[in-house]
Amino acid sequence: MLRSVTTMTQDDRASQDGIGPARHATVYECREVSVVYRTHRDEAHTVLDGVTFDCQSGEVLTFVGPSGVGKTTLLRLLSGLIKPTSGSVCFEGEPVRRTPQGVVLVFQDYASALLSWRTVGRNVALPLEGRMSKREIDKRVDDALSQVNLGDWKNEYPWRLSGGMQQRVQIARALASDAQVLLMDEPFASIDAITRAKLQDLLLEVRRRTGLTVIYITHDIDEAIYLSDRVFVLSGRPASMQEEVEIDVPTPRSQVETRELPEFLDARRRLHAALRAEYSSEGAGQAP
Amino acid sequence: MSSPDQSLSLRLSMSRALARIGLRASGVIVALVAWQVVCELGLANLDLVPSPIDVARAFVDLASSGVLFEDAAHTVGATLMGWGIAAVAGVVVGAVLGVSHVARAYASPAVDLFRTFPPIAFVPVALVAVGLSVRLEIVVIVAGCVWPILIGTTDGVRGISAEKHDLARVLRLGRLARIRKIVLPAALGGVMVGLRVGMGLALVLAVTAEMIGNPSGIGYAIVRAGESLHPDRLYAYIVTVGILGVALNVAVVALSERLVPQPRRRQ
């Protein structure tokens, strides 16, 4: 069944060249989602306020915003790790109660997201164990690792790998379990710029090949534009959606040329403007 | 082309390994030489302090007569039995306390109280309960070394990061798979620290229990050597305890490295 969904989006992609106006099935629907935490002094602390958006199958959707604004909270909502205080989060029409089948969260902290006592191959196999035969698992693990160019590292421990490679193991783990949707929480934030560029291209390549839906979080505006079909600006305290920018940058994208295109620069200008408004209003708010 | 390279790197790594062993043994060697010099110069009363060479001679005598091995075997047997029982009890109870904060709330004051009791104080009680036998040693060993194992396990289970729990949920692992594949392996580091500390304690407690309780093994041999005014033998036995302690520690470390591959282990 998952296979057929993947095939369908691949066909869609073939007809639309991957990126374009969304005529896909809706994957996520968030309606007026708010999250309120109780602090240890029992004060109500609103993190997200009235966040509403849809995510279509096969698109890359990115949220940018300053650190601590509540981006991670949003991904935890989508992955079912927390529940909204009010509003609704639906995956394929059903309210999210636990992580939906086909959704995988890629953690920012790869070191704790991979099990240090398991080899790379056995880390990738983790979500498959007990759900299919050993041979099927082996086949999928090999396939997923070769998709992220880690075929030779199957029997190595993850902590022997560089940060970028460990992040690729996490992506392979998602691919092996037939993920339709990747939720990525600043996955390349702690990785050097050159490796980050390679990983961004790898993600676009995997996405082009599999028709994955990606919901991505970053504080890096250029990264957001480079990867996405649509970018949302999340800012304010409590955080709410400030701006939606459609990215009309043509595909396939390349690290040098794409970043010099007028469309890219235009999106960049609009996003910076949206975020600048946030800084100045915050500064004004804090003034005595 | 690669073979001269290889032999060179092999020789390099061998000389490095020898240098490392030399470096590690240097403290012991310096201490032994200093001890010998003190004895040779007559700076110490030789009736009480034998020279390292005397001790080595006594050690060889005891070893060749087979007495040493008999005593050591008894002590090691008691140590391993006591440690084994403490390991099972400590890991099971420790895991329960680690998982359940209710159990922890009720039990940790008791644990903190009981672990301050000196295990040797149980010798008179154990004497009445189980008599002069190896069981007396085991009671004392378990009473002492169950605590580090229990606390190590509890902390190991509790110390599992929130991210690991998130990971289990995001990967949709069932409760059993979560415990088997994430909680237990993640806690193994803490368990192993407890088991190592426990092993060191177990040997010391075995020898002590033999000295003041059950008259057998190395502990009683130390008492015999002292009473018969054979300080060279007394020290030979003490050195034996040291060797056994190092060997048991190496064994537990080897076990833990087999079970838990260590991230970024240094040298």
Coordinates of C-alpha atoms in Angstrom, one line a residue, chain A residues 34-264:
Chain A
S34 CA -1.9 26.4 20.0
V35 CA 0.4 24.9 22.5
V36 CA 0.5 26.1 26.1
Y37 CA 3.0 24.8 28.6
R38 CA 2.8 25.0 32.3
T39 CA 6.1 26.4 33.7
H40 CA 7.5 25.1 36.9
R41 CA 6.0 28.1 38.7
D42 CA 2.7 27.0 37.2
E43 CA 2.4 30.0 34.9
A44 CA 0.9 29.4 31.5
H45 CA 3.4 29.9 28.7
T46 CA 2.0 30.0 25.2
V47 CA 4.5 28.6 22.6
L48 CA 2.5 28.4 19.5
D49 CA -0.6 30.5 18.8
G50 CA -3.2 29.7 16.1
V51 CA -0.9 28.0 13.6
T52 CA -2.8 27.0 10.5
F53 CA -1.4 25.3 7.4
D54 CA -1.8 22.4 5.0
C55 CA 1.0 20.3 3.6
Q56 CA 0.4 18.5 0.3
S57 CA 1.9 15.1 -0.6
G58 CA 5.3 15.4 -2.3
E59 CA 6.1 19.0 -1.4
V60 CA 8.9 20.4 0.7
L61 CA 7.6 22.8 3.3
T62 CA 10.0 24.7 5.5
F63 CA 9.5 26.7 8.6
V64 CA 12.1 29.4 9.4
G65 CA 12.3 31.4 12.5
P66 CA 14.7 32.5 15.2
S67 CA 16.0 30.0 17.7
G68 CA 13.6 29.1 20.6
V69 CA 10.5 30.3 18.7
G70 CA 8.7 27.0 18.8
K71 CA 9.8 25.3 15.6
T72 CA 10.7 22.1 17.3
T73 CA 7.4 22.2 19.2
L74 CA 5.6 22.3 15.9
L75 CA 7.5 19.2 14.7
R76 CA 6.8 17.4 17.9
L77 CA 3.1 18.1 17.3
L78 CA 3.2 16.7 13.8
S79 CA 5.0 13.6 14.9
G80 CA 2.5 13.0 17.7
L81 CA 5.1 13.3 20.5
I82 CA 2.9 16.1 22.1
K83 CA -0.7 17.1 21.7
P84 CA -2.0 20.6 20.9
T85 CA -3.7 22.5 23.7
S86 CA -6.3 23.7 21.3
G87 CA -6.9 23.3 17.5
S88 CA -6.3 20.2 15.5
V89 CA -3.5 18.4 13.8
C90 CA -4.6 15.8 11.2
F91 CA -2.6 13.4 9.2
E92 CA -4.4 12.1 6.1
G93 CA -7.7 13.2 7.7
E94 CA -7.1 11.5 11.0
P95 CA -6.2 13.4 14.2
V96 CA -2.6 12.6 15.2
R97 CA -2.4 10.7 18.4
R98 CA 0.9 8.9 18.0
T99 CA 3.5 9.0 15.2
P100 CA 1.5 8.1 12.1
Q101 CA 2.6 5.1 10.0
G102 CA 4.9 6.4 7.2
V103 CA 6.1 9.5 9.1
V104 CA 9.6 9.6 10.4
L105 CA 11.2 12.3 12.5
V106 CA 14.9 13.1 11.7
F107 CA 16.4 14.5 14.9
Q108 CA 18.9 17.4 15.0
D109 CA 21.0 15.6 17.5
Y110 CA 22.2 12.6 15.4
A111 CA 24.4 11.3 18.2
S112 CA 21.5 10.5 20.5
A113 CA 19.1 9.5 17.6
L114 CA 21.4 6.6 16.6
L115 CA 22.0 3.8 19.0
S116 CA 25.7 3.7 19.8
W117 CA 25.6 -0.1 20.6
R118 CA 24.2 -1.0 17.2
T119 CA 26.1 -0.9 13.9
V120 CA 25.0 1.4 11.1
G121 CA 23.2 -1.5 9.4
R122 CA 21.4 -2.5 12.6
N123 CA 20.4 1.1 13.3
V124 CA 18.8 1.3 9.9
A125 CA 17.1 -2.1 10.6
L126 CA 15.7 -1.0 14.0
P127 CA 12.2 0.1 12.8
L128 CA 11.9 -3.0 10.5
E129 CA 12.6 -5.7 13.1
G130 CA 9.7 -8.0 13.8
R131 CA 7.8 -6.6 10.9
M132 CA 9.3 -8.6 8.0
S133 CA 11.7 -11.4 7.3
K134 CA 15.4 -11.1 7.9
R135 CA 16.1 -11.3 4.2
E136 CA 13.7 -8.6 3.5
I137 CA 15.2 -6.4 6.2
D138 CA 18.7 -7.1 4.8
K139 CA 17.6 -6.1 1.3
R140 CA 16.0 -2.9 2.5
V141 CA 18.9 -1.9 4.7
D142 CA 21.4 -2.4 1.8
D143 CA 19.1 -0.5 -0.5
A144 CA 18.6 2.4 1.9
L145 CA 22.3 2.7 2.7
S146 CA 23.3 2.7 -0.9
Q147 CA 20.8 5.5 -1.5
V148 CA 22.7 7.7 0.9
N149 CA 26.1 6.4 -0.3
L150 CA 26.9 4.6 2.9
G151 CA 27.0 1.0 1.5
D152 CA 30.5 0.4 2.7
W153 CA 29.8 1.5 6.3
K154 CA 27.1 -1.1 7.2
N155 CA 29.1 -2.9 9.8
E156 CA 30.7 0.2 11.4
Y157 CA 29.5 1.8 14.6
P158 CA 27.8 5.2 14.0
W159 CA 30.1 7.0 16.4
R160 CA 33.0 6.2 14.2
L161 CA 31.4 8.2 11.4
S162 CA 31.5 12.0 10.9
G163 CA 28.4 14.1 11.7
G164 CA 27.3 14.3 8.1
M165 CA 27.5 10.6 7.7
Q166 CA 25.6 10.0 10.9
Q167 CA 22.8 12.3 9.6
R168 CA 22.8 10.2 6.4
V169 CA 22.3 7.1 8.5
Q170 CA 19.2 8.7 10.0
I171 CA 17.9 9.5 6.5
A172 CA 18.6 5.9 5.5
R173 CA 16.7 4.6 8.5
A174 CA 13.7 6.7 7.3
L175 CA 14.0 5.5 3.7
A176 CA 14.3 1.8 4.8
S177 CA 10.9 2.1 6.6
D178 CA 9.2 3.4 3.5
A179 CA 8.7 6.8 5.0
Q180 CA 6.3 9.0 3.0
V181 CA 6.9 12.0 5.1
L182 CA 10.2 13.2 6.7
L183 CA 9.9 15.6 9.5
M184 CA 13.4 17.2 9.8
D185 CA 14.4 19.3 12.8
E186 CA 17.4 21.5 11.8
P187 CA 19.1 18.3 10.6
F188 CA 22.1 19.9 9.2
A189 CA 22.6 22.8 11.7
S190 CA 25.6 21.3 13.4
I191 CA 27.4 20.3 10.3
D192 CA 30.1 22.2 8.4
A193 CA 29.0 24.3 5.4
I194 CA 30.6 22.1 2.7
T195 CA 29.0 18.9 4.0
R196 CA 25.8 20.7 4.6
A197 CA 25.6 21.7 0.9
K198 CA 26.2 18.0 0.0
L199 CA 23.5 16.8 2.3
Q200 CA 21.0 19.4 1.0
D201 CA 21.7 18.1 -2.5
L202 CA 21.4 14.5 -1.3
L203 CA 18.0 15.4 0.3
L204 CA 16.7 17.0 -3.0
E205 CA 18.0 14.0 -4.9
V206 CA 16.3 11.4 -2.6
R207 CA 13.2 13.5 -2.7
R208 CA 13.2 13.7 -6.5
R209 CA 13.7 9.9 -6.7
T210 CA 11.1 8.9 -4.1
G211 CA 8.5 11.7 -4.1
L212 CA 8.9 12.1 -0.4
T213 CA 7.0 14.8 1.5
V214 CA 9.4 16.8 3.7
I215 CA 8.5 19.2 6.5
Y216 CA 11.8 21.0 7.3
I217 CA 12.8 23.3 10.1
T218 CA 15.7 25.7 10.0
H219 CA 16.9 29.1 11.0
D220 CA 18.9 29.4 7.8
I221 CA 16.9 31.4 5.3
D222 CA 19.1 30.4 2.3
E223 CA 18.8 26.7 3.2
A224 CA 15.0 27.1 3.4
I225 CA 14.7 28.6 0.0
Y226 CA 17.1 26.2 -1.6
L227 CA 15.2 23.1 -0.4
S228 CA 11.6 24.2 -0.5
D229 CA 8.5 24.6 -2.5
R230 CA 7.0 26.8 0.2
V231 CA 8.5 28.6 3.2
F232 CA 6.6 29.8 6.3
V233 CA 8.0 32.4 8.7
L234 CA 7.2 31.5 12.3
S235 CA 7.9 34.3 14.7
G236 CA 6.7 36.3 17.6
R237 CA 6.1 35.4 21.2
P238 CA 4.0 33.3 21.3
A239 CA 4.9 32.2 17.8
S240 CA 2.5 32.4 14.9
M241 CA 2.7 32.2 11.2
Q242 CA 3.9 35.6 9.8
E243 CA 4.4 35.0 6.2
E244 CA 4.1 32.4 3.5
V245 CA 6.5 32.6 0.5
E246 CA 6.0 30.4 -2.5
I247 CA 9.5 29.5 -3.9
D248 CA 9.4 29.8 -7.7
V249 CA 13.0 28.8 -8.1
P250 CA 13.3 26.2 -11.0
T251 CA 14.5 22.6 -10.5
P252 CA 16.9 20.9 -10.5
R253 CA 18.7 23.3 -8.2
S254 CA 22.4 23.8 -7.9
Q255 CA 24.4 25.2 -5.0
V256 CA 26.0 28.0 -7.1
E257 CA 23.6 29.0 -9.9
T258 CA 20.3 28.6 -8.0
R259 CA 21.5 30.9 -5.3
E260 CA 22.2 33.7 -7.9
L261 CA 18.8 33.5 -9.6
P262 CA 16.6 36.6 -9.3
E263 CA 13.7 34.4 -8.0
F264 CA 16.0 33.1 -5.2

